[in-house]
GROMACS .gro file of C-alpha atoms in nm:
model
   81
    1UNK     CA    1   1.762  -0.658   1.675
    2UNK     CA    2   1.449  -0.531   1.526
    3UNK     CA    3   1.117  -0.668   1.472
    4UNK     CA    4   0.925  -0.670   1.167
    5UNK     CA    5   0.593  -0.517   1.220
    6UNK     CA    6   0.420  -0.615   0.909
    7UNK     CA    7   0.679  -0.908   0.755
    8UNK     CA    8   0.721  -0.651   0.430
    9UNK     CA    9   0.963  -0.440   0.324
   10UNK     CA   10   0.907  -0.089   0.217
   11UNK     CA   11   1.047  -0.164  -0.134
   12UNK     CA   12   0.791  -0.426  -0.179
   13UNK     CA   13   0.518  -0.177  -0.076
   14UNK     CA   14   0.633   0.044  -0.342
   15UNK     CA   15   0.631  -0.233  -0.593
   16UNK     CA   16   0.249  -0.317  -0.491
   17UNK     CA   17   0.168   0.043  -0.498
   18UNK     CA   18   0.327   0.060  -0.886
   19UNK     CA   19   0.143  -0.266  -0.991
   20UNK     CA   20  -0.217  -0.146  -0.841
   21UNK     CA   21  -0.144   0.159  -1.056
   22UNK     CA   22  -0.192   0.405  -0.730
   23UNK     CA   23  -0.009   0.762  -0.746
   24UNK     CA   24   0.191   0.813  -0.384
   25UNK     CA   25  -0.043   1.079  -0.331
   26UNK     CA   26  -0.358   0.856  -0.328
   27UNK     CA   27  -0.204   0.597  -0.126
   28UNK     CA   28  -0.115   0.848   0.128
   29UNK     CA   29  -0.483   0.980   0.125
   30UNK     CA   30  -0.594   0.605   0.170
   31UNK     CA   31  -0.374   0.558   0.446
   32UNK     CA   32  -0.449   0.850   0.618
   33UNK     CA   33  -0.122   0.986   0.599
   34UNK     CA   34   0.079   1.257   0.474
   35UNK     CA   35   0.277   1.266   0.125
   36UNK     CA   36   0.600   1.340   0.352
   37UNK     CA   37   0.537   1.035   0.556
   38UNK     CA   38   0.473   0.790   0.261
   39UNK     CA   39   0.780   0.914   0.092
   40UNK     CA   40   1.021   0.842   0.392
   41UNK     CA   41   0.856   0.507   0.465
   42UNK     CA   42   0.914   0.452   0.085
   43UNK     CA   43   1.277   0.540   0.120
   44UNK     CA   44   1.307   0.371   0.400
   45UNK     CA   45   1.593   0.060   0.379
   46UNK     CA   46   1.376  -0.179   0.601
   47UNK     CA   47   1.069  -0.159   0.790
   48UNK     CA   48   1.280  -0.137   1.085
   49UNK     CA   49   1.405   0.194   0.975
   50UNK     CA   50   1.060   0.318   0.900
   51UNK     CA   51   0.753   0.449   1.155
   52UNK     CA   52   0.594   0.138   1.240
   53UNK     CA   53   0.245   0.321   1.255
   54UNK     CA   54   0.298   0.443   0.896
   55UNK     CA   55   0.402   0.100   0.763
   56UNK     CA   56   0.074  -0.071   0.914
   57UNK     CA   57  -0.140   0.196   0.747
   58UNK     CA   58   0.032   0.160   0.442
   59UNK     CA   59   0.015  -0.250   0.428
   60UNK     CA   60  -0.356  -0.196   0.535
   61UNK     CA   61  -0.437   0.031   0.280
   62UNK     CA   62  -0.245  -0.191   0.001
   63UNK     CA   63  -0.419  -0.501   0.137
   64UNK     CA   64  -0.755  -0.298   0.077
   65UNK     CA   65  -0.676  -0.201  -0.254
   66UNK     CA   66  -0.576  -0.536  -0.372
   67UNK     CA   67  -0.887  -0.701  -0.246
   68UNK     CA   68  -1.064  -0.426  -0.438
   69UNK     CA   69  -0.873  -0.497  -0.751
   70UNK     CA   70  -0.949  -0.868  -0.710
   71UNK     CA   71  -1.319  -0.830  -0.664
   72UNK     CA   72  -1.348  -0.595  -0.965
   73UNK     CA   73  -1.165  -0.855  -1.152
   74UNK     CA   74  -1.433  -1.133  -1.035
   75UNK     CA   75  -1.719  -0.900  -1.161
   76UNK     CA   76  -1.869  -0.967  -1.490
   77UNK     CA   77  -1.830  -0.700  -1.768
   78UNK     CA   78  -2.142  -0.499  -1.826
   79UNK     CA   79  -2.300  -0.569  -2.175
   80UNK     CA   80  -2.489  -0.300  -2.315
   81UNK     CA   81  -2.843  -0.411  -2.419
   0.00000   0.00000   0.00000
């Protein structure tokens, strides 16, 4: 039996990436992996079928992007004077 590294699935991470509006190329760069590594991860049926290092890097990058998105949403809009 395979053990989940992050508790997420590649399909869920694709949904997160798309919800954040980030391209696969940008996420790969942010995660420090190649576009090919990200594509292989995103096409995996489960995390157990994916490279665990890639899974962790993708998850960490998505977590950071979500924090940045939430922080930006909390900032008051600038009003021209």
